[in-house]
XYZ file of C-alpha atoms in Angstrom:
784
model
C 30.323 -20.241 -15.356
C 26.876 -20.006 -16.987
C 25.830 -17.556 -14.253
C 28.911 -15.392 -15.089
C 28.010 -15.582 -18.785
C 24.420 -14.390 -18.174
C 25.693 -11.666 -15.766
C 28.070 -10.296 -18.376
C 25.287 -10.210 -21.032
C 22.955 -8.448 -18.565
C 25.582 -5.816 -17.831
C 26.205 -5.161 -21.459
C 22.493 -4.625 -22.147
C 21.989 -2.363 -19.187
C 24.865 0.102 -19.720
C 22.954 3.177 -18.622
C 21.909 1.958 -15.160
C 25.261 0.238 -14.689
C 27.039 3.511 -15.218
C 25.020 4.998 -12.351
C 25.892 2.001 -10.174
C 29.589 2.183 -11.092
C 29.772 5.944 -10.253
C 28.181 5.259 -6.922
C 30.369 2.412 -6.020
C 33.638 4.053 -7.217
C 33.029 7.332 -5.340
C 31.753 5.533 -2.302
C 34.776 3.295 -2.179
C 37.236 6.059 -2.806
C 36.093 8.225 0.056
C 35.129 5.357 2.361
C 38.516 3.644 1.970
C 40.425 6.871 2.505
C 38.426 7.900 5.588
C 38.304 4.523 7.298
C 42.000 3.859 6.547
C 42.852 7.288 8.011
C 40.879 6.564 11.123
C 42.634 3.159 11.657
C 45.956 4.832 10.914
C 45.379 7.345 13.697
C 43.949 4.731 16.058
C 47.389 3.031 15.823
C 49.243 6.120 16.948
C 52.499 5.305 18.812
C 52.207 1.532 18.301
C 55.299 1.582 16.029
C 57.783 1.466 18.953
C 59.074 -2.014 19.855
C 57.523 -3.027 23.192
C 55.205 -0.060 23.087
C 53.131 -1.762 25.817
C 55.997 -0.873 28.296
C 56.436 2.731 27.034
C 54.850 5.639 28.904
C 54.970 9.450 29.177
C 55.411 11.489 32.359
C 52.824 14.121 33.103
C 51.851 16.573 35.855
C 48.802 18.583 36.817
C 48.094 21.309 39.370
C 45.476 20.708 42.086
C 44.092 23.735 43.878
C 43.777 24.066 47.640
C 40.041 23.366 47.208
C 40.879 20.055 45.436
C 40.032 21.213 41.924
C 42.322 19.400 39.495
C 43.621 21.038 36.322
C 44.433 19.398 33.009
C 47.284 16.921 32.686
C 50.260 18.498 31.011
C 53.016 16.431 29.375
C 55.530 19.218 28.668
C 57.563 19.158 31.889
C 60.952 19.395 33.552
C 64.109 17.844 32.134
C 65.419 16.343 35.505
C 62.259 14.193 35.801
C 63.766 11.566 33.518
C 66.819 11.031 35.723
C 64.626 11.259 38.871
C 62.341 8.448 37.776
C 65.140 6.124 36.727
C 66.920 6.774 40.026
C 63.874 6.374 42.289
C 62.391 3.299 40.702
C 65.191 1.035 39.409
C 63.013 -2.030 39.912
C 60.198 -0.608 37.793
C 61.875 1.706 35.273
C 64.316 0.345 32.757
C 65.298 3.783 31.369
C 63.893 7.265 30.736
C 64.730 10.007 28.337
C 63.918 13.685 27.807
C 62.862 14.907 24.333
C 62.679 18.405 23.063
C 60.675 19.144 19.936
C 59.325 22.692 20.202
C 62.148 24.257 18.231
C 62.456 23.421 14.506
C 65.742 24.965 13.251
C 66.692 25.474 9.639
C 69.278 23.023 8.409
C 71.782 23.665 5.594
C 74.343 21.790 3.592
C 76.643 24.484 2.231
C 74.074 27.226 1.383
C 71.262 24.879 0.421
C 68.448 24.765 2.874
C 67.246 21.206 3.588
C 63.540 20.584 2.918
C 61.087 18.448 4.790
C 63.274 18.043 7.880
C 61.577 16.926 11.115
C 63.994 17.636 13.933
C 63.983 16.147 17.409
C 66.451 16.739 20.172
C 67.348 13.756 22.414
C 69.973 12.273 24.620
C 71.945 9.042 24.736
C 68.993 6.970 26.011
C 66.515 8.073 23.343
C 66.795 5.146 21.017
C 66.892 2.513 23.891
C 63.888 4.030 25.617
C 61.795 4.488 22.556
C 62.582 1.057 21.074
C 63.950 2.463 17.754
C 66.590 0.409 16.091
C 69.955 2.061 15.472
C 71.373 0.923 12.137
C 74.842 2.550 12.429
C 76.706 4.527 15.089
C 76.996 4.801 18.821
C 74.101 6.678 20.662
C 76.416 7.653 23.427
C 77.839 10.325 21.144
C 74.562 12.213 21.669
C 75.975 13.272 25.007
C 78.053 15.971 23.174
C 76.816 19.090 21.461
C 77.116 19.122 17.709
C 76.242 15.467 17.049
C 73.306 14.045 15.306
C 71.701 10.850 13.865
C 69.725 10.708 10.623
C 66.891 8.376 9.686
C 67.696 5.857 6.922
C 65.653 7.600 4.294
C 66.892 11.059 5.152
C 70.525 9.834 5.007
C 69.965 8.315 1.580
C 68.234 11.505 0.392
C 71.098 13.729 1.538
C 74.126 11.581 0.808
C 73.005 8.814 -1.502
C 74.987 5.620 -1.291
C 77.835 7.308 0.651
C 78.370 6.556 4.292
C 76.728 9.497 6.079
C 78.779 9.061 9.312
C 81.224 11.967 9.595
C 79.286 14.180 7.195
C 78.330 17.630 8.410
C 75.481 20.112 8.037
C 74.721 23.449 9.611
C 71.946 24.264 12.100
C 70.658 27.809 11.612
C 74.010 28.671 10.027
C 75.293 28.978 13.577
C 76.354 25.454 14.635
C 78.139 22.787 12.669
C 76.493 19.357 13.189
C 78.284 16.084 12.565
C 76.341 12.930 11.577
C 77.272 10.168 14.037
C 74.817 7.420 12.959
C 71.607 6.245 11.253
C 68.416 4.898 12.726
C 65.413 3.120 11.147
C 62.654 5.234 9.603
C 59.740 6.040 11.764
C 56.166 6.425 10.421
C 54.036 9.480 10.500
C 51.504 8.147 13.076
C 53.730 8.710 16.155
C 53.351 11.830 18.323
C 56.767 13.258 17.535
C 58.064 11.876 14.233
C 61.607 12.820 13.203
C 64.139 12.201 10.449
C 66.917 14.161 12.138
C 67.843 13.560 15.838
C 70.238 16.230 17.251
C 71.824 15.913 20.658
C 70.126 17.814 23.486
C 73.218 19.781 24.474
C 73.214 21.325 21.009
C 69.855 23.104 21.506
C 70.559 23.824 25.172
C 73.306 26.128 24.102
C 70.508 28.452 22.984
C 67.775 27.774 25.529
C 69.726 26.719 28.551
C 69.585 23.293 30.272
C 66.247 22.689 31.869
C 65.955 22.500 35.675
C 63.173 21.780 38.164
C 62.421 25.541 38.162
C 62.788 26.524 34.507
C 62.222 25.448 30.985
C 59.353 23.008 31.467
C 59.364 22.299 27.708
C 60.541 18.656 27.673
C 58.596 15.458 27.016
C 59.702 12.616 29.244
C 59.411 9.027 27.989
C 59.716 6.178 30.406
C 60.312 2.465 29.450
C 59.009 0.144 32.184
C 60.575 -3.227 32.938
C 57.171 -4.963 32.787
C 53.847 -3.984 31.274
C 52.084 -4.400 34.613
C 54.439 -1.938 36.378
C 52.377 1.172 35.319
C 49.985 1.096 38.259
C 52.747 0.392 40.759
C 54.696 3.333 39.445
C 51.701 5.653 39.542
C 50.945 4.839 43.154
C 54.219 6.132 44.272
C 55.383 8.587 41.658
C 54.167 11.818 43.206
C 55.844 11.058 46.475
C 59.101 10.165 44.758
C 59.112 13.381 42.671
C 58.536 15.272 45.941
C 62.054 14.345 46.942
C 63.434 16.461 44.097
C 60.993 19.446 43.934
C 58.105 20.805 45.776
C 54.833 18.995 45.073
C 52.866 20.372 47.968
C 52.523 23.907 49.364
C 53.087 25.488 46.052
C 51.503 28.837 45.090
C 48.255 29.572 47.031
C 48.249 26.112 48.537
C 48.300 24.295 45.164
C 49.873 20.896 44.883
C 51.272 18.991 41.952
C 50.239 15.475 40.991
C 52.321 13.239 38.729
C 51.656 10.139 36.667
C 52.854 8.181 33.701
C 50.437 7.535 30.812
C 50.712 4.654 28.327
C 52.285 6.146 25.192
C 49.438 4.855 23.035
C 46.933 6.903 25.091
C 48.788 10.239 24.672
C 47.368 11.019 21.214
C 43.784 10.382 22.514
C 44.290 12.446 25.667
C 43.381 15.413 23.368
C 39.668 15.671 23.047
C 40.125 17.475 19.725
C 41.702 14.353 18.232
C 38.921 12.108 19.481
C 36.201 14.530 18.320
C 37.717 14.746 14.861
C 38.057 10.952 14.478
C 34.349 10.498 15.457
C 33.259 13.064 12.915
C 35.380 11.441 10.226
C 33.732 8.096 11.078
C 30.301 9.692 10.741
C 31.325 11.110 7.313
C 32.696 7.794 6.215
C 29.653 5.822 7.182
C 27.417 8.499 5.594
C 28.984 8.221 2.124
C 29.348 4.452 2.563
C 25.656 3.855 3.113
C 24.595 6.505 0.585
C 26.728 4.745 -2.077
C 25.267 1.360 -1.110
C 21.694 2.637 -1.066
C 22.138 4.365 -4.406
C 23.350 1.124 -5.994
C 20.382 -0.650 -4.467
C 18.021 2.055 -5.757
C 19.372 1.703 -9.300
C 19.001 -2.124 -9.142
C 15.474 -1.987 -7.682
C 14.459 0.541 -10.373
C 14.990 -2.131 -13.006
C 12.889 -4.723 -11.247
C 9.880 -4.143 -13.594
C 11.989 -4.616 -16.748
C 13.936 -7.646 -15.427
C 11.147 -9.594 -13.796
C 10.336 -11.576 -16.961
C 14.033 -12.504 -17.339
C 14.020 -13.944 -13.789
C 10.872 -15.815 -14.646
C 12.521 -17.346 -17.681
C 15.530 -18.438 -15.685
C 13.273 -20.080 -13.106
C 11.309 -21.921 -15.892
C 14.631 -23.265 -17.021
C 15.330 -24.717 -13.592
C 17.075 -21.824 -11.736
C 16.187 -21.812 -8.020
C 16.365 -18.843 -5.587
C 20.072 -19.523 -4.862
C 20.937 -19.383 -8.490
C 19.151 -16.078 -9.034
C 20.769 -14.655 -5.985
C 24.154 -15.768 -7.109
C 23.601 -14.200 -10.542
C 22.971 -10.831 -8.968
C 25.888 -11.167 -6.568
C 28.080 -11.913 -9.571
C 26.826 -8.711 -11.216
C 27.611 -6.758 -8.036
C 30.954 -8.393 -7.754
C 32.031 -7.488 -11.302
C 30.933 -3.868 -10.818
C 32.776 -3.855 -7.506
C 35.878 -4.948 -9.206
C 35.634 -2.172 -11.706
C 34.868 0.282 -8.871
C 38.007 -0.830 -6.960
C 40.047 -0.292 -10.094
C 38.491 3.080 -10.529
C 39.151 4.090 -6.947
C 42.804 3.022 -7.203
C 43.187 5.017 -10.428
C 41.634 8.110 -8.799
C 44.000 7.749 -5.842
C 46.923 7.542 -8.205
C 45.801 10.540 -10.277
C 45.015 12.738 -7.300
C 47.646 11.476 -4.856
C 49.107 14.950 -4.176
C 45.858 16.623 -3.043
C 44.777 13.458 -1.160
C 48.048 13.541 0.780
C 47.631 17.268 1.600
C 44.025 16.615 2.653
C 44.938 13.759 5.038
C 48.233 15.326 6.257
C 50.431 12.461 4.882
C 53.849 12.679 3.365
C 52.739 9.855 1.027
C 49.475 8.070 0.596
C 51.073 4.642 1.095
C 51.485 5.404 4.841
C 47.812 4.413 5.517
C 48.036 1.251 3.417
C 50.418 -1.166 5.007
C 50.250 -5.001 5.477
C 49.025 -4.374 9.014
C 46.095 -2.213 7.845
C 45.256 -3.689 4.477
C 42.260 -5.282 6.140
C 40.575 -1.877 6.287
C 40.085 -1.273 2.513
C 39.383 -5.027 2.070
C 36.656 -4.917 4.736
C 35.267 -1.754 3.219
C 34.903 -3.460 -0.148
C 33.330 -6.618 1.334
C 30.807 -4.663 3.403
C 29.831 -2.428 0.503
C 29.445 -5.547 -1.690
C 27.091 -7.069 0.878
C 25.118 -3.876 1.401
C 24.785 -3.229 -2.353
C 24.318 -6.745 -3.568
C 22.282 -8.668 -1.006
C 19.222 -6.385 -0.767
C 18.363 -6.190 -4.531
C 19.538 -9.785 -5.034
C 16.946 -11.066 -2.509
C 14.231 -8.970 -4.159
C 14.917 -10.486 -7.564
C 15.310 -14.017 -6.180
C 11.816 -13.790 -4.730
C 10.056 -12.864 -7.981
C 7.673 -15.749 -8.733
C 8.054 -17.834 -11.841
C 4.573 -16.774 -13.062
C 6.049 -13.373 -14.069
C 7.098 -14.978 -17.341
C 3.448 -14.903 -18.405
C 2.400 -11.417 -17.224
C 3.699 -7.931 -16.442
C 5.329 -7.494 -13.078
C 3.260 -4.827 -11.303
C 5.150 -4.525 -7.957
C 7.256 -1.430 -8.502
C 8.701 -1.481 -4.930
C 7.857 2.200 -4.517
C 8.235 2.082 -0.796
C 11.697 0.605 -1.105
C 12.756 3.217 -3.659
C 11.465 6.067 -1.587
C 13.172 4.662 1.528
C 16.520 4.413 -0.344
C 16.076 8.011 -1.646
C 15.299 9.146 1.901
C 18.667 7.771 3.136
C 20.445 9.502 0.313
C 18.818 12.853 0.813
C 19.522 12.658 4.541
C 23.201 11.922 3.864
C 23.693 14.763 1.412
C 21.947 17.182 3.765
C 24.119 16.174 6.667
C 27.400 16.418 4.809
C 26.390 19.687 3.165
C 25.684 21.129 6.614
C 29.152 20.021 7.844
C 30.667 21.631 4.708
C 28.988 24.896 5.486
C 30.374 24.864 8.977
C 33.923 23.971 8.031
C 34.107 26.475 5.169
C 32.753 29.267 7.389
C 35.080 28.392 10.316
C 38.210 28.299 8.177
C 37.241 31.669 6.550
C 36.686 33.019 10.078
C 40.059 31.843 11.334
C 41.889 33.360 8.355
C 39.992 36.721 8.322
C 39.211 37.411 11.963
C 41.076 40.307 13.589
C 44.307 39.137 15.363
C 45.178 42.336 17.074
C 47.541 43.842 14.434
C 47.358 44.657 10.764
C 48.614 41.706 8.725
C 47.856 43.189 5.280
C 50.915 42.834 3.069
C 52.964 42.046 6.223
C 55.621 39.387 6.118
C 58.021 37.978 8.712
C 61.513 36.448 8.625
C 64.024 35.614 11.362
C 67.848 35.893 11.140
C 69.404 32.874 12.763
C 73.100 33.924 12.463
C 75.415 36.718 11.543
C 74.788 39.345 14.299
C 77.001 38.047 17.136
C 75.710 37.226 20.628
C 72.474 38.405 22.173
C 72.724 41.620 24.344
C 75.931 42.666 22.605
C 76.207 46.033 20.844
C 77.365 44.084 17.751
C 74.075 42.256 17.705
C 72.013 45.423 18.021
C 73.987 47.202 15.325
C 73.898 44.241 12.978
C 70.114 43.849 13.206
C 69.583 47.598 12.789
C 71.815 47.630 9.722
C 69.705 44.851 8.087
C 66.481 46.577 8.935
C 67.760 49.842 7.475
C 68.876 48.092 4.247
C 65.514 46.434 3.905
C 63.720 49.727 4.544
C 65.559 51.419 1.700
C 64.214 48.957 -0.886
C 61.668 50.568 -3.199
C 59.116 47.805 -2.696
C 59.140 48.135 1.110
C 56.724 50.307 3.016
C 57.974 49.929 6.676
C 60.110 47.616 8.846
C 59.909 46.614 12.519
C 62.017 44.273 14.616
C 61.087 41.970 17.457
C 62.301 38.826 19.193
C 59.972 36.429 17.252
C 56.865 36.186 15.085
C 53.673 37.726 16.346
C 51.777 34.473 15.878
C 53.536 31.866 17.996
C 54.094 30.876 21.600
C 56.047 33.655 23.282
C 58.198 33.285 26.374
C 55.893 33.005 29.315
C 55.961 33.731 33.070
C 53.287 33.304 35.727
C 52.358 36.667 37.262
C 50.287 37.168 40.419
C 47.058 39.115 40.020
C 46.191 42.161 42.139
C 45.101 40.916 45.558
C 46.885 37.591 45.225
C 43.739 35.775 44.227
C 45.272 33.983 41.259
C 48.136 33.858 38.856
C 47.987 34.306 35.051
C 50.499 33.230 32.467
C 51.904 36.283 30.744
C 53.225 35.826 27.164
C 55.862 38.348 26.413
C 58.427 39.194 23.733
C 60.902 41.984 23.112
C 60.982 44.583 20.357
C 62.989 47.425 18.858
C 61.734 51.033 18.673
C 59.200 51.546 15.905
C 58.001 47.992 15.836
C 54.450 48.584 17.277
C 53.716 51.159 14.606
C 55.217 48.978 11.823
C 53.058 45.977 12.553
C 49.916 48.023 13.222
C 49.322 47.460 16.879
C 46.413 49.550 18.036
C 47.114 51.791 21.098
C 44.154 51.892 23.451
C 45.670 53.875 26.264
C 49.009 55.489 27.082
C 51.929 55.961 24.658
C 54.390 53.955 22.700
C 57.591 52.819 24.623
C 60.643 55.002 24.091
C 63.211 53.626 26.569
C 64.484 50.061 27.105
C 62.401 48.355 29.740
C 59.142 50.097 28.893
C 56.269 47.810 27.982
C 52.924 47.515 26.218
C 50.355 45.122 27.587
C 47.157 43.669 26.130
C 43.678 44.457 27.371
C 43.186 40.842 28.523
C 46.244 41.106 30.739
C 44.814 44.142 32.437
C 41.586 42.298 33.045
C 43.181 39.013 34.213
C 45.547 40.720 36.621
C 42.767 42.871 38.117
C 44.625 46.119 37.425
C 41.486 48.176 36.885
C 42.043 51.723 35.745
C 45.466 52.001 37.413
C 47.559 50.568 34.587
C 50.218 53.131 33.651
C 53.421 52.723 35.639
C 52.688 49.232 36.750
C 55.669 46.868 36.658
C 55.850 43.325 35.225
C 58.174 41.462 37.537
C 60.268 38.332 36.783
C 60.533 39.123 33.081
C 63.112 36.731 31.546
C 65.371 39.602 30.518
C 63.433 42.867 30.229
C 65.126 46.074 31.301
C 68.371 44.569 32.564
C 67.100 44.423 36.186
C 64.198 42.063 35.388
C 61.496 44.735 35.568
C 59.324 46.161 32.818
C 57.378 49.358 33.237
C 53.940 49.570 31.522
C 53.443 52.693 29.519
C 50.674 51.626 27.172
C 47.766 49.280 26.522
C 47.107 47.748 23.148
C 44.396 45.547 21.681
C 44.930 41.836 22.341
C 47.129 39.968 19.915
C 45.988 36.422 19.360
C 49.471 34.942 19.293
C 48.218 31.430 19.999
C 45.502 31.634 17.317
C 41.899 30.736 18.038
C 42.289 27.197 19.302
C 42.795 28.685 22.701
C 41.215 31.623 24.530
C 42.935 34.983 24.635
C 46.347 35.055 26.216
C 47.856 37.827 28.337
C 50.403 39.430 26.065
C 53.193 42.013 26.819
C 55.721 43.654 24.534
C 58.903 44.992 26.107
C 61.277 47.363 24.465
C 64.747 45.838 24.343
C 66.560 45.733 20.953
C 69.335 43.440 22.185
C 67.164 40.385 21.519
C 65.490 41.337 18.205
C 66.404 39.563 15.006
C 62.958 38.862 13.609
C 61.999 41.355 10.868
C 58.374 42.423 10.115
C 58.253 43.945 6.671
C 55.149 45.640 5.216
C 55.418 45.439 1.460
C 53.939 47.672 -1.162
C 51.466 46.196 -3.584
C 51.592 43.677 -5.365
C 52.459 41.573 -2.357
C 53.450 38.270 -4.068
C 55.828 39.759 -6.556
C 57.432 41.984 -3.907
C 57.785 39.123 -1.459
C 59.798 37.259 -4.055
C 61.979 40.396 -4.605
C 62.488 40.708 -0.845
C 63.620 37.095 -0.413
C 65.941 37.460 -3.376
C 67.425 40.706 -1.866
C 68.186 39.185 1.629
C 69.510 36.006 0.103
C 72.045 38.011 -1.948
C 72.842 40.707 0.631
C 72.934 38.565 3.752
C 73.486 34.880 2.680
C 74.752 33.924 6.138
C 71.722 35.212 8.050
C 69.300 32.477 7.104
C 66.481 34.947 6.684
C 63.455 33.731 4.693
C 60.322 35.754 4.664
C 56.747 34.452 4.750
C 53.587 36.404 4.471
C 51.378 36.476 7.574
C 48.590 34.961 5.400
C 50.833 31.914 4.985
C 51.729 31.935 8.650
C 48.064 31.871 9.585
C 47.361 29.258 6.936
C 50.071 27.016 8.467
C 48.662 27.515 11.967
C 45.189 26.587 10.820
C 46.333 23.646 8.581
C 44.306 21.069 10.541
C 41.069 23.003 9.967
C 41.973 23.402 6.284
C 42.557 19.688 5.970
C 39.183 18.894 7.678
C 37.412 21.402 5.407
C 38.946 19.790 2.372
C 38.015 16.283 3.604
C 34.376 17.412 4.075
C 34.454 19.150 0.694
C 35.653 16.070 -1.099
C 33.003 13.932 0.689
C 30.299 16.504 -0.164
C 31.197 16.590 -3.891
C 31.225 12.809 -4.085
C 28.013 12.309 -2.129
C 26.260 15.010 -4.243
C 27.244 13.276 -7.475
C 26.074 9.958 -6.090
C 22.713 11.364 -5.007
C 22.116 13.293 -8.220
C 22.873 10.265 -10.384
C 20.512 8.205 -8.192
C 17.839 10.861 -8.321
C 18.087 11.181 -12.113
C 17.866 7.382 -12.477
C 14.842 7.204 -10.160
C 13.036 9.984 -12.097
C 13.881 8.345 -15.391
C 12.396 5.084 -14.151
C 9.291 6.718 -12.750
C 8.610 8.637 -15.976
C 9.119 5.527 -18.009
C 6.838 3.481 -15.767
C 4.147 6.140 -15.620
C 4.415 7.331 -19.176
C 0.917 6.026 -20.035
C -0.571 7.655 -16.930
C 1.104 10.980 -17.934
C -0.233 10.602 -21.483
C -3.752 9.994 -20.255
C -3.546 12.996 -17.988
C -2.436 15.221 -20.893
C -5.216 13.933 -23.159
C -7.646 14.949 -20.388
C -6.274 18.511 -20.369
C -3.346 18.428 -17.974
C -0.547 20.973 -18.747
C 3.161 20.145 -18.705
C 3.531 22.283 -15.507
C 0.998 20.165 -13.704
C 2.793 16.948 -14.694
C 6.043 18.412 -13.427
C 4.372 19.448 -10.192
C 3.009 15.959 -9.791
C 6.458 14.369 -10.132
C 8.143 17.071 -7.987
C 5.561 16.697 -5.232
C 6.214 12.944 -5.060
C 9.912 13.551 -4.558
C 9.428 16.417 -2.073
C 7.383 14.121 0.151
C 10.504 12.133 0.664
C 13.057 14.946 0.501
C 11.605 17.464 2.999
C 11.709 15.124 5.940
C 15.160 13.712 4.997
C 16.682 17.172 4.490
C 15.198 18.408 7.830
C 16.665 15.487 9.756
C 20.032 15.762 7.907
C 20.370 19.469 8.534
C 19.398 19.108 12.169
C 21.999 16.337 12.640
C 24.606 18.481 10.853
C 23.819 21.362 13.172
C 24.323 19.075 16.224
C 27.600 17.525 14.975
C 28.896 20.972 13.929
C 28.290 22.243 17.410
C 30.465 19.459 18.784
C 33.207 20.207 16.306
C 33.189 23.910 17.232
C 33.999 23.110 20.862
C 37.696 23.218 19.942
C 37.389 26.954 19.182
C 36.747 28.800 22.478
C 35.884 32.203 20.942
C 34.024 31.010 17.868
C 30.257 30.659 17.437
C 28.326 28.157 15.353
C 26.661 29.362 12.147
C 23.212 30.804 12.753
C 20.348 28.285 12.316
C 19.110 30.587 9.554
C 22.017 29.528 7.354
C 21.232 25.859 7.918
C 17.618 26.552 6.996
C 18.713 28.402 3.760
C 21.025 25.459 3.016
C 18.083 23.048 3.337
C 15.957 25.250 1.064
C 18.801 25.274 -1.531
C 19.063 21.489 -1.458
C 15.338 21.036 -1.911
C 15.523 23.509 -4.850
C 18.403 21.577 -6.357
C 16.399 18.322 -5.974
C 13.296 19.793 -7.652
C 15.373 21.344 -10.430
C 16.958 17.944 -11.156
C 13.476 16.316 -11.328
C 12.212 19.069 -13.612
C 15.115 18.922 -16.018
C 14.931 15.101 -16.272
C 11.132 14.973 -16.617
C 10.878 17.957 -18.932
C 10.933 15.862 -22.023
C 8.233 13.380 -20.992
C 6.047 16.160 -19.655
C 6.132 17.987 -23.017
C 6.049 14.857 -25.203
C 3.045 14.195 -27.554
C 0.803 11.822 -25.528
C 0.033 9.860 -28.705
C 3.617 8.490 -28.697
C 2.998 6.817 -25.322
C -0.602 5.636 -25.909
C -0.004 4.083 -29.390
C 2.510 1.624 -27.981
C -0.149 0.223 -25.550
């Protein structure tokens, strides 16, 4: 207890340096705990399911005639689930198809339900996945119009009432009856849901998948034993061959099949692995910078506290007691830092949740993962406490009789080096992420999105292809066009920035096939959205089409484009053929995470219920007016407009979250480094005050004193900043691999960033040392 008493007294006497230590520890713990907990949270993806060791996913890949294998794809054919269960009864307990690509709007009365995560499954979904059903019979999922709700969603919607038998509307077209409740699922599974609707419901719209169409299902397989995976994979391709062609496909291609452990699916994406590695680097960077800054602040006081250590040793304290006293000091500051971190998490929970992509921050802190923040605290305690503690413990007892002259300059500069390197690295990553997000949001997407918004009617027009549907959509478009805040209106099948319907088309000469993304539109649509005509004319008759420049290139059409036909279009011009009459600039419908797609736009108004409205300025106010108008005029249509800026922002949300993570880390590490630098300069000017005074008496100007101090810091900073910026450039290049058409920032920008950091460092030194450099030297000498 005496050690604790002395520790508290020491902390109270050294409030200034302790404030620096506390800031370092608090910010380091805040960011470190969040990043490391997020990493562990994602490393546990898909481990929620009971018996997840026996759960796998079915995938396929194409292999060319030359033996070149493509990527494994896990969106596949619906009948594969039944085929696997039928072919391997001794290995497969059950299998289920899951559909998640379509996220409908759900309503109770006229109120749209918020934060719904919809999944479509069949009667074997819960049994296969290992999710507990709390109420109801899953066999009712065999019928269209039935659904199960998660426990929390049922309580949110119906309170304490029994939700079974309650109804809601899907897209204001289908009435859905709640048939049961299942346990809540966490966010770290590949396809989380709080509403499970029966597959036959969605297949009323999209059709039931076959071996030749709608390869948009995910197939989950539950094995009888964990060791059955390899046995299944050794025979699976042959078994699937009994149901569909796996050999002798297009141009001699063959199809290979496998099942993948469900816990490996998330990490089958190199983008996910790459991001986690970078997050780990960021976490360790701020972790060590915080620890080194604490150590720097402690070592800086060694000259002032050496005599105190000598007194303790004269009174019988040994090395262990001195070490323990400094560990107590670190422990008390750590406790305050933990409390500060928790308070910051509480105060800024909303932006933290947005940054990490969580519905609530508590998701990453469970009893299974509580060891992560605990281990972070322990490691930071050891890093921050042991190094200075050992230095103080080794001070000889003779220091009670004379001034301690060992200023540990090499240690201080080494600790500063680590901090400068860390801030340079994270600043470089921040520059990359900020630039890339700006590029994704501002880069040309093939049409004019300025003041353009989009909304889809989900009901109210009758059936597709009918005259009632065409007239109803046209009536809505005309009504919107007449509003004084509207500039122009165009109609198409879907949004411009999403996955269109697709069809493989053979290139000229039969050398390859390319996947053509196509959608349908009504007359006037290309002009309304600002497509740019490169060649030909706008379509005038149903079945006429526009194609992108990349399609012309990929299909080897050369200069002979006009009059070409796109065959096997899903609907097209009634007979399944679309005639090309124009070429437009490529539309980046899939964003910039993929390369350019081959796009085509086919004139056919019988499928168009998505309205593209270009508003007059000001956009925000007029968007509110537009949504109010359609809600009042067409309450049953389900139309809700979003600006294309918001559509693009949603599509690039992962990049925004990464940018914000790096931004938060950068701000924290910059604060840590600046407080450490100010503390170091303060200690140096105090320690060298007599030297500075003598120099001034001998004629030195204040500017020369400032240059002297700045030069000492720059000797450490230049090398650290160069290494940190170079490492940031290397890691940034790795991160940019997920954007096929993007380029890394020019090295010139990284060099300029390094110069700015060095300037900031020198500026901090000058501002802190300005007083001592201009002080009357007599004040320092007379105290000698």
